[in-house]
mmCIF file of C-alpha atoms in Angstrom:
data_model
loop_
_atom_site.group_PDB
_atom_site.id
_atom_site.type_symbol
_atom_site.label_atom_id
_atom_site.label_comp_id
_atom_site.label_asym_id
_atom_site.label_seq_id
_atom_site.Cartn_x
_atom_site.Cartn_y
_atom_site.Cartn_z
ATOM 1 C CA UNK S 193 -56.871 58.305 18.732
ATOM 2 C CA UNK S 194 -54.641 55.447 17.608
ATOM 3 C CA UNK S 195 -57.383 53.400 15.941
ATOM 4 C CA UNK S 196 -58.548 56.310 13.805
ATOM 5 C CA UNK S 197 -55.003 57.269 12.822
ATOM 6 C CA UNK S 198 -54.171 53.640 11.964
ATOM 7 C CA UNK S 199 -57.305 53.342 9.813
ATOM 8 C CA UNK S 200 -56.283 56.424 7.861
ATOM 9 C CA UNK S 201 -52.714 55.198 7.462
ATOM 10 C CA UNK S 202 -53.008 51.420 7.009
ATOM 11 C CA UNK S 203 -52.989 51.603 3.201
ATOM 12 C CA UNK S 204 -50.975 54.799 2.911
ATOM 13 C CA UNK S 205 -48.235 52.848 1.135
ATOM 14 C CA UNK S 206 -49.659 50.343 -1.305
ATOM 15 C CA UNK S 207 -47.356 48.759 -3.811
ATOM 16 C CA UNK S 208 -49.097 45.932 -5.621
ATOM 17 C CA UNK S 209 -45.952 44.271 -6.936
ATOM 18 C CA UNK S 210 -43.868 43.964 -3.770
ATOM 19 C CA UNK S 211 -45.264 40.701 -2.355
ATOM 20 C CA UNK S 212 -44.409 38.492 -5.319
ATOM 21 C CA UNK S 213 -40.854 39.820 -5.152
ATOM 22 C CA UNK S 214 -40.511 38.760 -1.514
ATOM 23 C CA UNK S 215 -40.314 42.287 -0.124
ATOM 24 C CA UNK S 216 -42.074 43.316 3.093
ATOM 25 C CA UNK S 217 -45.806 43.822 2.820
ATOM 26 C CA UNK S 218 -47.385 47.155 2.023
ATOM 27 C CA UNK S 219 -48.722 47.018 5.579
ATOM 28 C CA UNK S 220 -45.158 47.052 6.896
ATOM 29 C CA UNK S 221 -44.299 50.037 4.701
ATOM 30 C CA UNK S 222 -47.497 51.823 5.799
ATOM 31 C CA UNK S 223 -46.709 51.160 9.466
ATOM 32 C CA UNK S 224 -43.197 52.521 8.990
ATOM 33 C CA UNK S 225 -44.484 55.600 7.170
ATOM 34 C CA UNK S 226 -47.031 56.265 9.933
ATOM 35 C CA UNK S 227 -44.334 55.818 12.564
ATOM 36 C CA UNK S 228 -42.085 58.323 10.795
ATOM 37 C CA UNK S 229 -44.902 60.877 10.696
ATOM 38 C CA UNK S 230 -45.634 60.362 14.375
ATOM 39 C CA UNK S 231 -41.948 60.482 15.337
ATOM 40 C CA UNK S 232 -41.528 63.727 13.402
ATOM 41 C CA UNK S 233 -44.587 65.084 15.229
ATOM 42 C CA UNK S 234 -43.001 64.078 18.563
ATOM 43 C CA UNK S 235 -45.826 61.748 19.524
ATOM 44 C CA UNK S 236 -45.178 59.385 22.438
ATOM 45 C CA UNK S 237 -43.485 56.057 21.805
ATOM 46 C CA UNK S 238 -46.474 54.236 23.356
ATOM 47 C CA UNK S 239 -48.860 55.809 20.822
ATOM 48 C CA UNK S 240 -46.441 55.095 17.949
ATOM 49 C CA UNK S 241 -46.111 51.444 18.967
ATOM 50 C CA UNK S 242 -49.884 51.060 19.252
ATOM 51 C CA UNK S 243 -50.421 52.531 15.770
ATOM 52 C CA UNK S 244 -47.729 50.241 14.372
ATOM 53 C CA UNK S 245 -49.403 47.147 15.881
ATOM 54 C CA UNK S 246 -52.835 48.275 14.669
ATOM 55 C CA UNK S 247 -51.635 48.718 11.106
ATOM 56 C CA UNK S 248 -49.868 45.361 11.187
ATOM 57 C CA UNK S 249 -53.152 43.743 12.283
ATOM 58 C CA UNK S 250 -54.435 44.508 8.763
ATOM 59 C CA UNK S 251 -52.055 41.853 7.384
ATOM 60 C CA UNK S 252 -54.824 39.474 8.519
ATOM 61 C CA UNK S 253 -52.531 36.942 10.059
ATOM 62 C CA UNK S 254 -54.420 35.741 13.106
ATOM 63 C CA UNK S 255 -51.388 36.160 15.361
ATOM 64 C CA UNK S 256 -51.158 39.878 14.530
ATOM 65 C CA UNK S 257 -54.545 40.827 15.991
ATOM 66 C CA UNK S 258 -54.558 40.139 19.712
ATOM 67 C CA UNK S 259 -56.020 43.244 21.377
ATOM 68 C CA UNK S 260 -59.623 44.382 20.922
ATOM 69 C CA UNK S 261 -58.477 47.413 18.931
ATOM 70 C CA UNK S 262 -56.312 45.234 16.661
ATOM 71 C CA UNK S 263 -59.239 42.887 16.077
ATOM 72 C CA UNK S 264 -61.495 45.861 15.372
ATOM 73 C CA UNK S 265 -59.216 47.388 12.737
ATOM 74 C CA UNK S 266 -58.624 43.997 11.085
ATOM 75 C CA UNK S 267 -62.384 43.396 10.901
ATOM 76 C CA UNK S 268 -63.056 46.882 9.548
ATOM 77 C CA UNK S 269 -60.476 46.217 6.847
ATOM 78 C CA UNK S 270 -62.115 42.860 5.941
ATOM 79 C CA UNK S 271 -65.657 44.215 6.004
ATOM 80 C CA UNK S 272 -65.556 45.393 2.376
ATOM 81 C CA UNK S 273 -65.396 41.753 1.285
ATOM 82 C CA UNK S 274 -68.807 41.355 2.919
ATOM 83 C CA UNK S 275 -70.299 44.328 1.077
ATOM 84 C CA UNK S 276 -73.343 43.964 -1.170
ATOM 85 C CA UNK S 277 -72.398 42.249 -4.437
ATOM 86 C CA UNK S 278 -72.383 45.398 -6.584
ATOM 87 C CA UNK S 279 -70.006 47.160 -4.201
ATOM 88 C CA UNK S 280 -67.801 44.073 -3.928
ATOM 89 C CA UNK S 281 -67.625 43.853 -7.721
ATOM 90 C CA UNK S 282 -66.815 47.556 -7.998
ATOM 91 C CA UNK S 283 -64.027 47.082 -5.443
ATOM 92 C CA UNK S 284 -62.699 44.200 -7.521
ATOM 93 C CA UNK S 285 -62.443 46.592 -10.474
ATOM 94 C CA UNK S 286 -60.504 49.058 -8.322
ATOM 95 C CA UNK S 287 -58.161 46.291 -7.211
ATOM 96 C CA UNK S 288 -57.636 45.333 -10.851
ATOM 97 C CA UNK S 289 -56.598 48.912 -11.619
ATOM 98 C CA UNK S 290 -54.161 48.814 -8.682
ATOM 99 C CA UNK S 291 -52.590 45.762 -10.310
ATOM 100 C CA UNK S 292 -52.592 47.264 -13.801
ATOM 101 C CA UNK S 293 -48.934 46.369 -14.361
ATOM 102 C CA UNK S 294 -49.966 42.701 -14.432
ATOM 103 C CA UNK S 295 -51.451 40.999 -17.448
ATOM 104 C CA UNK S 296 -55.050 39.815 -17.202
ATOM 105 C CA UNK S 297 -53.789 36.235 -16.893
ATOM 106 C CA UNK S 298 -51.396 37.129 -14.059
ATOM 107 C CA UNK S 299 -54.072 39.092 -12.222
ATOM 108 C CA UNK S 300 -56.576 36.277 -12.712
ATOM 109 C CA UNK S 301 -54.134 33.716 -11.287
ATOM 110 C CA UNK S 302 -53.341 35.859 -8.244
ATOM 111 C CA UNK S 303 -56.934 36.837 -7.632
ATOM 112 C CA UNK S 304 -58.161 33.243 -7.823
ATOM 113 C CA UNK S 305 -55.443 32.182 -5.371
ATOM 114 C CA UNK S 306 -56.547 34.914 -2.946
ATOM 115 C CA UNK S 307 -60.221 34.014 -3.323
ATOM 116 C CA UNK S 308 -59.551 30.299 -2.786
ATOM 117 C CA UNK S 309 -57.543 31.095 0.341
ATOM 118 C CA UNK S 310 -60.667 32.628 1.889
ATOM 119 C CA UNK S 311 -63.538 30.826 0.171
ATOM 120 C CA UNK S 312 -64.351 28.828 3.298
ATOM 121 C CA UNK S 313 -64.532 31.877 5.497
ATOM 122 C CA UNK S 314 -62.935 35.170 6.306
ATOM 123 C CA UNK S 315 -60.985 35.676 9.506
ATOM 124 C CA UNK S 316 -63.376 37.965 11.344
ATOM 125 C CA UNK S 317 -62.393 38.313 14.993
ATOM 126 C CA UNK S 318 -65.325 40.078 16.599
ATOM 127 C CA UNK S 319 -68.803 38.512 16.768
ATOM 128 C CA UNK S 320 -70.611 41.607 15.447
ATOM 129 C CA UNK S 321 -68.440 41.697 12.329
ATOM 130 C CA UNK S 322 -68.678 37.948 11.856
ATOM 131 C CA UNK S 323 -72.485 38.010 12.026
ATOM 132 C CA UNK S 324 -72.789 41.051 9.800
ATOM 133 C CA UNK S 325 -70.222 40.261 7.088
ATOM 134 C CA UNK S 326 -69.037 36.634 7.088
ATOM 135 C CA UNK S 327 -71.891 35.029 5.139
ATOM 136 C CA UNK S 328 -71.966 37.771 2.502
ATOM 137 C CA UNK S 329 -68.154 37.663 2.210
ATOM 138 C CA UNK S 330 -68.230 33.911 1.593
ATOM 139 C CA UNK S 331 -71.038 34.335 -0.983
ATOM 140 C CA UNK S 332 -69.142 37.128 -2.778
ATOM 141 C CA UNK S 333 -65.987 35.058 -2.937
ATOM 142 C CA UNK S 334 -67.825 32.004 -4.249
ATOM 143 C CA UNK S 335 -69.682 34.111 -6.810
ATOM 144 C CA UNK S 336 -66.485 35.708 -8.108
ATOM 145 C CA UNK S 337 -64.799 32.297 -8.309
ATOM 146 C CA UNK S 338 -67.781 31.010 -10.297
ATOM 147 C CA UNK S 339 -67.406 33.949 -12.682
ATOM 148 C CA UNK S 340 -63.761 33.040 -13.252
ATOM 149 C CA UNK S 341 -64.645 29.375 -13.763
ATOM 150 C CA UNK S 342 -67.369 30.241 -16.292
ATOM 151 C CA UNK S 343 -65.055 32.579 -18.199
ATOM 152 C CA UNK S 344 -67.194 35.600 -17.382
ATOM 153 C CA UNK S 345 -64.123 37.242 -15.816
#
């Protein structure tokens, strides 16, 4: 179904350096790539449009997630931030490798900006995800920020 396909495809194109250069988000490129695959496979326009909207919901702009399925996929995408600390920290290491073209100082600056943007709460849409992940996500973010402030990272 569309939700499953969108979950598989939402990070199919991930280019860490495009946002600072003002180019469209990786989500936009992923949505376009998924649409091309579906078009080539002669899938209906309605299905293609739904997948496109679902992938764009992972940009995490509140206005992008309006349907239940869009809210679901956005919350699934955010849920890793509410993982147990060791998993969250491991994911941070993976993100650092994705941004390997940046110096440690550049990565630190960007990462701190992202963490501060969400330190007062993630944008979970659905109550189940909010109750399960929001507190842990906020704690993880605050803990990582503290590690940067202490010089540990």
